[in-house]
mmCIF file of C-alpha atoms in Angstrom:
data_model
loop_
_atom_site.group_PDB
_atom_site.id
_atom_site.type_symbol
_atom_site.label_atom_id
_atom_site.label_comp_id
_atom_site.label_asym_id
_atom_site.label_seq_id
_atom_site.Cartn_x
_atom_site.Cartn_y
_atom_site.Cartn_z
ATOM 1 C CA MET R 1 10.244 -14.811 -2.512
ATOM 2 C CA SER R 2 7.402 -15.319 -0.088
ATOM 3 C CA ASN R 3 3.831 -14.844 -1.133
ATOM 4 C CA VAL R 4 1.668 -12.090 0.262
ATOM 5 C CA ILE R 5 -1.303 -13.888 1.745
ATOM 6 C CA CYS R 6 -4.567 -12.235 2.624
ATOM 7 C CA SER R 7 -3.681 -9.611 5.213
ATOM 8 C CA CYS R 8 -6.652 -10.701 7.326
ATOM 9 C CA THR R 9 -4.570 -13.722 8.351
ATOM 10 C CA LEU R 10 -1.159 -12.056 8.411
ATOM 11 C CA GLY R 11 0.336 -11.305 11.830
ATOM 12 C CA GLU R 12 -0.784 -9.407 14.905
ATOM 13 C CA ASN R 13 -1.379 -6.210 12.933
ATOM 14 C CA ALA R 14 -3.991 -7.968 10.808
ATOM 15 C CA LYS R 15 -5.714 -9.436 13.869
ATOM 16 C CA VAL R 16 -6.098 -5.944 15.310
ATOM 17 C CA ARG R 17 -7.529 -4.687 12.005
ATOM 18 C CA MET R 18 -10.111 -7.431 11.921
ATOM 19 C CA GLN R 19 -11.010 -6.854 15.566
ATOM 20 C CA LEU R 20 -11.629 -3.169 14.844
ATOM 21 C CA SER R 21 -13.735 -4.111 11.827
ATOM 22 C CA ARG R 22 -15.863 -6.406 13.998
ATOM 23 C CA MET R 23 -16.281 -3.675 16.619
ATOM 24 C CA LEU R 24 -17.437 -1.233 13.948
ATOM 25 C CA GLN R 25 -19.868 -3.789 12.550
ATOM 26 C CA ARG R 26 -21.384 -4.432 15.995
ATOM 27 C CA GLU R 27 -21.765 -0.690 16.576
ATOM 28 C CA ILE R 28 -23.542 -0.261 13.232
ATOM 29 C CA GLU R 29 -25.868 -3.174 13.981
ATOM 30 C CA HIS R 30 -26.714 -1.625 17.352
ATOM 31 C CA ILE R 31 -27.515 1.757 15.772
ATOM 32 C CA TYR R 32 -29.364 0.676 12.620
ATOM 33 C CA GLY R 33 -30.899 -2.589 13.814
ATOM 34 C CA GLU R 34 -32.955 -4.410 11.179
ATOM 35 C CA THR R 35 -31.714 -2.128 8.383
ATOM 36 C CA VAL R 36 -28.356 -3.890 8.506
ATOM 37 C CA GLU R 37 -29.907 -7.287 7.866
ATOM 38 C CA ALA R 38 -31.709 -5.953 4.781
ATOM 39 C CA SER R 39 -28.448 -5.596 2.806
ATOM 40 C CA THR R 40 -26.924 -8.623 1.063
ATOM 41 C CA LEU R 41 -23.692 -6.874 0.087
ATOM 42 C CA CYS R 42 -20.338 -8.169 1.361
ATOM 43 C CA GLU R 43 -16.834 -6.799 0.923
ATOM 44 C CA VAL R 44 -14.364 -9.675 0.671
ATOM 45 C CA GLU R 45 -10.593 -9.414 0.910
ATOM 46 C CA LEU R 46 -8.753 -11.698 -1.499
ATOM 47 C CA LYS R 47 -5.055 -12.426 -1.791
ATOM 48 C CA CYS R 48 -2.632 -9.488 -1.629
ATOM 49 C CA CYS R 49 -5.083 -7.064 0.002
ATOM 50 C CA ARG R 50 -7.454 -7.007 -2.994
ATOM 51 C CA ARG R 51 -10.974 -6.173 -1.856
ATOM 52 C CA GLU R 52 -14.026 -6.765 -4.016
ATOM 53 C CA PHE R 53 -17.779 -6.643 -3.480
ATOM 54 C CA PHE R 54 -20.028 -9.705 -3.716
ATOM 55 C CA ASP R 55 -23.746 -10.347 -3.433
ATOM 56 C CA ASP R 56 -24.718 -12.712 -0.629
ATOM 57 C CA SER R 57 -28.147 -13.518 -2.049
ATOM 58 C CA SER R 58 -28.061 -16.980 -0.437
ATOM 59 C CA GLY R 59 -28.664 -15.352 2.930
ATOM 60 C CA GLN R 60 -25.804 -17.111 4.753
ATOM 61 C CA ARG R 61 -24.712 -13.848 6.446
ATOM 62 C CA PRO R 62 -21.060 -14.769 7.130
ATOM 63 C CA ALA R 63 -19.411 -12.938 10.029
ATOM 64 C CA ILE R 64 -16.572 -10.442 9.696
ATOM 65 C CA GLY R 65 -13.290 -12.354 9.387
ATOM 66 C CA GLN R 66 -14.983 -15.561 8.233
ATOM 67 C CA ALA R 67 -13.546 -17.449 5.251
ATOM 68 C CA VAL R 68 -15.816 -17.688 2.188
ATOM 69 C CA ILE R 69 -15.833 -19.005 -1.377
ATOM 70 C CA VAL R 70 -16.718 -16.448 -4.071
ATOM 71 C CA GLU R 71 -17.240 -16.433 -7.822
ATOM 72 C CA ALA R 72 -14.168 -15.337 -9.778
ATOM 73 C CA ASP R 73 -14.065 -14.891 -13.550
ATOM 74 C CA GLY R 74 -15.597 -18.193 -14.582
ATOM 75 C CA GLY R 75 -14.395 -20.067 -11.517
ATOM 76 C CA TYR R 76 -14.192 -19.572 -7.792
ATOM 77 C CA ASP R 77 -11.721 -18.238 -5.233
ATOM 78 C CA TYR R 78 -11.082 -18.000 -1.496
ATOM 79 C CA GLY R 79 -11.385 -14.834 0.594
ATOM 80 C CA ILE R 80 -12.133 -13.310 3.989
ATOM 81 C CA VAL R 81 -15.215 -11.185 4.753
ATOM 82 C CA TYR R 82 -13.953 -7.692 5.558
ATOM 83 C CA SER R 83 -17.230 -5.756 5.853
ATOM 84 C CA SER R 84 -20.918 -6.237 5.144
ATOM 85 C CA GLY R 85 -24.286 -4.528 5.300
ATOM 86 C CA ILE R 86 -24.415 -0.751 5.570
ATOM 87 C CA ILE R 87 -20.622 -0.388 5.831
ATOM 88 C CA ALA R 88 -20.127 -2.279 2.561
ATOM 89 C CA GLU R 89 -22.935 -0.243 0.956
ATOM 90 C CA LYS R 90 -21.202 3.010 1.945
ATOM 91 C CA LYS R 91 -17.877 1.800 0.513
ATOM 92 C CA LEU R 92 -19.564 0.734 -2.724
ATOM 93 C CA LYS R 93 -21.086 4.206 -3.063
ATOM 94 C CA LEU R 94 -17.795 5.976 -2.289
ATOM 95 C CA LYS R 95 -16.055 3.962 -5.018
ATOM 96 C CA GLY R 96 -18.795 4.818 -7.527
ATOM 97 C CA LEU R 97 -19.676 1.177 -8.203
ATOM 98 C CA GLU R 98 -23.417 1.361 -7.550
ATOM 99 C CA GLY R 99 -24.149 0.992 -11.258
ATOM 100 C CA ALA R 100 -22.363 -2.376 -11.361
ATOM 101 C CA ARG R 101 -24.675 -3.935 -8.788
ATOM 102 C CA ASP R 102 -26.503 -6.076 -11.370
ATOM 103 C CA GLN R 103 -23.252 -7.568 -12.723
ATOM 104 C CA MET R 104 -21.817 -8.273 -9.276
ATOM 105 C CA SER R 105 -20.395 -11.740 -8.609
ATOM 106 C CA ARG R 106 -21.947 -13.933 -5.923
ATOM 107 C CA LEU R 107 -20.691 -15.117 -2.594
ATOM 108 C CA VAL R 108 -21.074 -18.876 -3.064
ATOM 109 C CA ARG R 109 -20.783 -20.247 0.471
ATOM 110 C CA VAL R 110 -18.930 -20.190 3.740
ATOM 111 C CA ALA R 111 -15.612 -22.047 3.402
ATOM 112 C CA THR R 112 -15.499 -25.614 4.718
ATOM 113 C CA LYS R 113 -12.633 -27.756 5.988
ATOM 114 C CA GLU R 114 -12.354 -29.280 2.517
ATOM 115 C CA ASP R 115 -11.914 -25.776 1.085
ATOM 116 C CA GLU R 116 -9.146 -25.073 3.600
ATOM 117 C CA ASP R 117 -7.383 -28.284 2.553
ATOM 118 C CA ALA R 118 -7.729 -27.355 -1.125
ATOM 119 C CA LEU R 119 -6.292 -23.895 -0.444
ATOM 120 C CA ARG R 120 -3.341 -25.437 1.381
ATOM 121 C CA GLU R 121 -2.669 -27.641 -1.659
ATOM 122 C CA VAL R 122 -2.753 -24.588 -3.928
ATOM 123 C CA ARG R 123 -0.251 -22.710 -1.748
ATOM 124 C CA LEU R 124 2.083 -25.718 -1.746
ATOM 125 C CA ARG R 125 1.951 -25.894 -5.546
ATOM 126 C CA GLU R 126 2.767 -22.215 -6.122
ATOM 127 C CA PRO R 127 6.571 -22.446 -5.498
ATOM 128 C CA GLU R 128 6.822 -25.184 -8.147
ATOM 129 C CA ILE R 129 4.864 -23.061 -10.638
ATOM 130 C CA ARG R 130 7.067 -20.052 -9.872
ATOM 131 C CA GLU R 131 10.232 -22.023 -10.591
ATOM 132 C CA VAL R 132 8.828 -23.356 -13.877
ATOM 133 C CA CYS R 133 7.867 -19.815 -14.930
ATOM 134 C CA ARG R 134 11.359 -18.548 -14.130
ATOM 135 C CA ASN R 135 12.974 -21.303 -16.216
ATOM 136 C CA ARG R 136 10.628 -20.734 -19.171
ATOM 137 C CA ILE R 137 11.362 -17.000 -19.153
ATOM 138 C CA LYS R 138 15.078 -17.822 -19.427
ATOM 139 C CA ARG R 139 14.399 -20.363 -22.182
ATOM 140 C CA HIS R 140 12.494 -17.773 -24.229
ATOM 141 C CA ALA R 141 15.221 -15.162 -23.513
ATOM 142 C CA LEU R 142 12.722 -12.529 -22.428
ATOM 143 C CA ASP R 143 13.990 -9.292 -20.888
ATOM 144 C CA MET R 144 11.654 -9.305 -17.892
ATOM 145 C CA LYS R 145 11.852 -9.999 -14.165
ATOM 146 C CA LEU R 146 9.488 -12.507 -12.574
ATOM 147 C CA VAL R 147 8.155 -11.081 -9.299
ATOM 148 C CA ASP R 148 5.424 -13.471 -8.182
ATOM 149 C CA ILE R 149 2.699 -15.841 -9.332
ATOM 150 C CA GLU R 150 -0.799 -16.541 -8.061
ATOM 151 C CA LEU R 151 -2.684 -19.781 -8.580
ATOM 152 C CA ARG R 152 -6.406 -19.364 -8.150
ATOM 153 C CA MET R 153 -8.085 -21.741 -5.720
ATOM 154 C CA ASP R 154 -9.841 -23.706 -8.488
ATOM 155 C CA GLN R 155 -6.420 -24.067 -10.219
ATOM 156 C CA GLN R 156 -7.932 -22.906 -13.517
ATOM 157 C CA LYS R 157 -6.009 -19.618 -13.713
ATOM 158 C CA VAL R 158 -2.384 -18.617 -13.116
ATOM 159 C CA THR R 159 -1.503 -14.928 -12.830
ATOM 160 C CA VAL R 160 2.137 -14.031 -13.500
ATOM 161 C CA PHE R 161 3.386 -10.706 -12.102
ATOM 162 C CA TYR R 162 6.514 -9.227 -13.677
ATOM 163 C CA THR R 163 8.478 -6.004 -14.136
ATOM 164 C CA ALA R 164 10.103 -4.818 -17.349
ATOM 165 C CA GLY R 165 11.616 -1.604 -18.625
ATOM 166 C CA HIS R 166 9.818 -1.857 -21.963
ATOM 167 C CA ARG R 167 7.097 -3.770 -23.790
ATOM 168 C CA VAL R 168 7.678 -7.532 -23.874
ATOM 169 C CA ASP R 169 6.228 -9.924 -26.454
ATOM 170 C CA PHE R 170 5.398 -12.898 -24.238
ATOM 171 C CA ARG R 171 2.866 -14.682 -26.491
ATOM 172 C CA SER R 172 5.066 -17.742 -26.946
ATOM 173 C CA LEU R 173 5.676 -17.856 -23.187
ATOM 174 C CA VAL R 174 1.936 -17.768 -22.469
ATOM 175 C CA ARG R 175 1.298 -20.665 -24.864
ATOM 176 C CA ASP R 176 4.115 -22.634 -23.262
ATOM 177 C CA LEU R 177 2.835 -22.057 -19.711
ATOM 178 C CA ALA R 178 -0.786 -22.778 -20.649
ATOM 179 C CA SER R 179 0.277 -26.107 -22.124
ATOM 180 C CA GLU R 180 2.345 -26.921 -19.033
ATOM 181 C CA PHE R 181 -0.236 -26.075 -16.357
ATOM 182 C CA LYS R 182 -3.479 -26.725 -18.289
ATOM 183 C CA ALA R 183 -4.788 -23.387 -17.035
ATOM 184 C CA ARG R 184 -5.471 -19.878 -18.293
ATOM 185 C CA ILE R 185 -2.413 -17.616 -18.030
ATOM 186 C CA GLN R 186 -2.653 -13.906 -17.252
ATOM 187 C CA MET R 187 0.460 -11.715 -17.472
ATOM 188 C CA VAL R 188 0.410 -8.573 -15.302
ATOM 189 C CA GLN R 189 3.137 -5.931 -15.461
ATOM 190 C CA ILE R 190 3.563 -4.190 -12.091
ATOM 191 C CA THR R 191 5.511 -1.229 -10.704
ATOM 192 C CA THR R 192 8.385 -1.206 -8.240
ATOM 193 C CA ARG R 193 5.930 -0.299 -5.467
ATOM 194 C CA GLU R 194 3.863 -3.395 -6.170
ATOM 195 C CA GLU R 195 7.045 -5.482 -6.334
ATOM 196 C CA ALA R 196 8.046 -4.329 -2.845
ATOM 197 C CA ARG R 197 4.533 -5.031 -1.627
ATOM 198 C CA ARG R 198 4.700 -8.625 -2.821
ATOM 199 C CA ALA R 199 8.098 -9.175 -1.195
ATOM 200 C CA ASN R 200 6.281 -9.184 2.170
ATOM 201 C CA SER R 201 9.480 -8.083 3.923
ATOM 202 C CA PHE R 202 10.192 -5.870 6.925
ATOM 203 C CA GLY R 203 10.790 -2.134 6.999
ATOM 204 C CA ALA R 204 13.322 -0.121 9.002
ATOM 205 C CA CYS R 205 10.772 0.084 11.830
ATOM 206 C CA GLY R 206 10.944 -3.699 12.294
ATOM 207 C CA CYS R 207 7.354 -4.291 11.166
ATOM 208 C CA VAL R 208 6.009 -5.866 7.985
ATOM 209 C CA LEU R 209 5.833 -3.235 5.233
ATOM 210 C CA CYS R 210 2.624 -1.206 5.425
ATOM 211 C CA CYS R 211 1.939 -1.865 1.735
ATOM 212 C CA SER R 212 2.145 -5.630 2.381
ATOM 213 C CA SER R 213 0.084 -5.741 5.557
ATOM 214 C CA TRP R 214 -2.749 -3.216 5.414
ATOM 215 C CA ILE R 215 -2.588 -0.460 2.756
ATOM 216 C CA GLN R 216 -5.072 -1.445 0.075
ATOM 217 C CA LYS R 217 -4.222 0.989 -2.743
ATOM 218 C CA ILE R 218 -0.579 1.927 -2.545
ATOM 219 C CA HIS R 219 -0.739 4.006 -5.736
ATOM 220 C CA ALA R 220 -3.608 6.067 -4.332
ATOM 221 C CA ASN R 221 -1.442 7.420 -1.487
ATOM 222 C CA PRO R 222 -1.388 11.185 -2.217
ATOM 223 C CA PHE R 223 1.901 11.651 -0.356
ATOM 224 C CA SER R 224 3.925 8.871 -1.920
ATOM 225 C CA GLU R 225 5.218 10.864 -4.916
ATOM 226 C CA LYS R 226 8.168 13.256 -4.809
ATOM 227 C CA GLN R 227 6.182 16.385 -5.633
ATOM 228 C CA HIS R 228 4.168 15.885 -2.451
ATOM 229 C CA VAL R 229 7.214 15.677 -0.200
ATOM 230 C CA SER R 230 7.552 18.913 1.732
ATOM 231 C CA GLU R 231 10.400 21.305 1.027
ATOM 232 C CA ALA R 232 11.718 20.503 4.482
ATOM 233 C CA GLN R 233 12.301 16.924 3.337
ATOM 234 C CA SER R 234 13.428 17.590 -0.232
ATOM 235 C CA GLY R 235 17.053 18.154 0.777
ATOM 236 C CA GLU R 236 17.316 14.579 2.038
ATOM 237 C CA ILE R 237 15.073 12.876 -0.525
ATOM 238 C CA HIS R 238 17.677 10.148 -1.166
ATOM 239 C CA SER R 239 18.412 9.400 2.474
ATOM 240 C CA HIS R 240 17.612 6.153 4.268
ATOM 241 C CA ASN R 241 14.793 7.861 6.157
ATOM 242 C CA ILE R 242 12.948 8.887 2.987
ATOM 243 C CA ILE R 243 13.402 6.114 0.385
ATOM 244 C CA GLY R 244 11.642 2.766 0.854
ATOM 245 C CA GLN R 245 12.440 -0.698 -0.496
ATOM 246 C CA CYS R 246 10.608 0.218 -3.696
ATOM 247 C CA ASN R 247 13.262 2.922 -4.282
ATOM 248 C CA ARG R 248 10.508 5.522 -4.069
ATOM 249 C CA PRO R 249 9.465 7.902 -1.250
ATOM 250 C CA LYS R 250 8.046 5.914 1.664
ATOM 251 C CA CYS R 251 4.295 5.759 2.211
ATOM 252 C CA CYS R 252 5.101 6.793 5.814
ATOM 253 C CA LEU R 253 5.555 10.347 4.519
ATOM 254 C CA GLY R 254 1.797 10.616 4.226
ATOM 255 C CA TYR R 255 1.391 10.205 7.958
ATOM 256 C CA SER R 256 4.096 12.697 8.913
ATOM 257 C CA ARG R 257 2.597 15.340 6.649
ATOM 258 C CA PRO R 258 0.505 17.175 9.313
ATOM 259 C CA LYS R 259 3.603 17.793 11.446
ATOM 260 C CA LYS R 260 5.571 18.894 8.409
ATOM 261 C CA ALA R 261 2.750 21.229 7.399
ATOM 262 C CA ALA R 262 2.978 22.917 10.792
ATOM 263 C CA SER R 263 6.741 23.222 10.316
ATOM 264 C CA GLU R 264 6.253 24.763 6.887
ATOM 265 C CA LYS R 265 3.842 27.291 8.342
ATOM 266 C CA ARG R 266 6.645 28.579 10.537
ATOM 267 C CA GLN R 267 8.870 29.172 7.524
ATOM 268 C CA GLU R 268 7.242 32.573 7.010
ATOM 269 C CA HIS R 269 9.319 33.728 10.012
ATOM 270 C CA TYR R 270 12.607 32.900 8.311
ATOM 271 C CA PRO R 271 14.564 35.984 7.198
ATOM 272 C CA PRO R 272 15.356 36.413 3.501
ATOM 273 C CA ILE R 273 18.723 35.025 2.440
ATOM 274 C CA GLY R 274 21.216 37.854 1.975
ATOM 275 C CA SER R 275 19.651 40.136 4.568
ATOM 276 C CA ARG R 276 21.827 41.668 7.296
ATOM 277 C CA VAL R 277 21.422 41.385 11.050
ATOM 278 C CA THR R 278 23.351 42.977 13.897
ATOM 279 C CA THR R 279 24.729 40.569 16.491
ATOM 280 C CA PRO R 280 26.884 41.127 19.590
ATOM 281 C CA GLU R 281 29.823 39.958 17.461
ATOM 282 C CA GLY R 282 29.124 42.420 14.663
ATOM 283 C CA THR R 283 27.086 42.624 11.464
ATOM 284 C CA ALA R 284 26.296 39.284 9.819
ATOM 285 C CA VAL R 285 24.642 38.174 6.578
ATOM 286 C CA ILE R 286 22.031 35.407 6.303
ATOM 287 C CA GLU R 287 24.037 32.858 4.327
ATOM 288 C CA SER R 288 21.598 29.908 4.132
ATOM 289 C CA ILE R 289 18.522 28.328 5.719
ATOM 290 C CA ASP R 290 17.958 24.638 6.446
ATOM 291 C CA PRO R 291 14.188 24.136 7.020
ATOM 292 C CA ALA R 292 14.676 20.422 7.749
ATOM 293 C CA LYS R 293 16.986 21.107 10.708
ATOM 294 C CA LYS R 294 15.343 24.474 11.473
ATOM 295 C CA THR R 295 18.704 26.259 11.436
ATOM 296 C CA ILE R 296 19.958 29.550 9.996
ATOM 297 C CA ALA R 297 23.589 30.050 8.927
ATOM 298 C CA LEU R 298 25.125 33.499 9.501
ATOM 299 C CA ARG R 299 28.307 34.704 7.748
ATOM 300 C CA TYR R 300 30.471 37.490 9.112
ATOM 301 C CA PRO R 301 31.896 39.488 6.138
ATOM 302 C CA THR R 302 34.866 40.753 8.149
ATOM 303 C CA ASP R 303 36.512 37.360 8.573
ATOM 304 C CA GLY R 304 34.266 34.985 6.569
ATOM 305 C CA ARG R 305 33.341 33.077 9.707
ATOM 306 C CA LEU R 306 30.102 31.034 9.685
ATOM 307 C CA LYS R 307 27.806 30.582 12.650
ATOM 308 C CA SER R 308 24.699 28.402 12.885
ATOM 309 C CA LEU R 309 21.652 29.354 14.951
ATOM 310 C CA SER R 310 18.475 27.402 15.560
ATOM 311 C CA LEU R 311 15.208 29.018 14.511
ATOM 312 C CA ASP R 312 14.236 29.473 18.157
ATOM 313 C CA GLU R 313 17.549 31.178 18.964
ATOM 314 C CA PHE R 314 17.242 33.470 15.946
ATOM 315 C CA THR R 315 13.646 34.359 16.816
ATOM 316 C CA THR R 316 14.606 35.170 20.416
ATOM 317 C CA MET R 317 17.504 37.385 19.335
ATOM 318 C CA PHE R 318 16.133 39.246 16.319
ATOM 319 C CA VAL R 319 12.349 38.954 15.978
ATOM 320 C CA LYS R 320 10.397 41.630 17.832
ATOM 321 C CA LYS R 321 7.637 40.354 20.114
#
C-alpha cells in the first residue's frame, strides 16, 4: 500500500490548489498591507492532509508552499506552509482554537537540503517498518488489519493505523514494536473512510480519490452519510455510482446535492400513487413513480398493461397551465 504524502506535493491537482492559495495570499496582502505582516501565525499541512497551526515567532515568514520544520509532540516534523497571516487567523477563529494560542507549537525553521535528505531516508524506511508491524501482528495473533504506518521525521515516533471490528488488546504488540524500533509507538484505530483515504488510489473518474488529494476532514462532509442522500438517489444506494471504495456513499454526493435539491423541488408536481387519469387509450391508474429517472408508470385496469411516461410528458398531457 502506498503512503499518502502531503497533498501539497501530490500531483497536478495539488499544484493548482497551492497556486490558488498563493493567489489568495497575494490578494490579501494587497488589501490589508502591513496588517498581514503583523501576524506570526502559520497553517502548515503535514502528512495525509493534516493541517495544524504554528507560531512563527522567529520572523522567518516562509512563503506559501514552502517546506518547513515544526515542533511535534516532543520532537519535530516536516510540513508545507498552506496559509499564513490574516487567512490563518480567520481559520483559527472559525475552528474555535483562539484560546489555545499560548500553547501553540512553534515553526522551527525553513527546511534545508539536509532536512529533505532526512525526510527521504524516513520515507525509504517506512516500508520496512510496515512489514515488521504486519509480521508482529500475526505473531501476536491479533484480530486487526494493518492499514498504514507513519514514521515521524525525527524517527522518535511510529504511528500505526489499523481497523478492527472490536476492541483489541495490543499492549504486548506495542512493547514489542517499541523494543524493535527504539521509538514511541502510537496505535490509531481508523474507519473504512480513512482506510480508503490512505490507499491513495484512483476513483471511477480516473483521478486520485478526493479524500486522498484535497479533502481535509472527510468525516465532516455533511452529505457523506446515507440519511443525507436524497430520495431520488436512495433507490440506487448500492450501485456503482453511489458507493465509493470505502463501501460508503461517495463524498461526490455532496457536490451533486444542489442539482438534486432542484429535482426534489419538482416532486411536488408528481401525482399521488393510486390516482386515476384519463388518457387517449382509456382510464389509467398511477402505478409507481421513479424520482431518480423522473418517470411515472401508468397501469390500465382493463388489460393490466403498463406504460411509462417521463415527468415532462405527464406534465404536458395532464397538468393544467
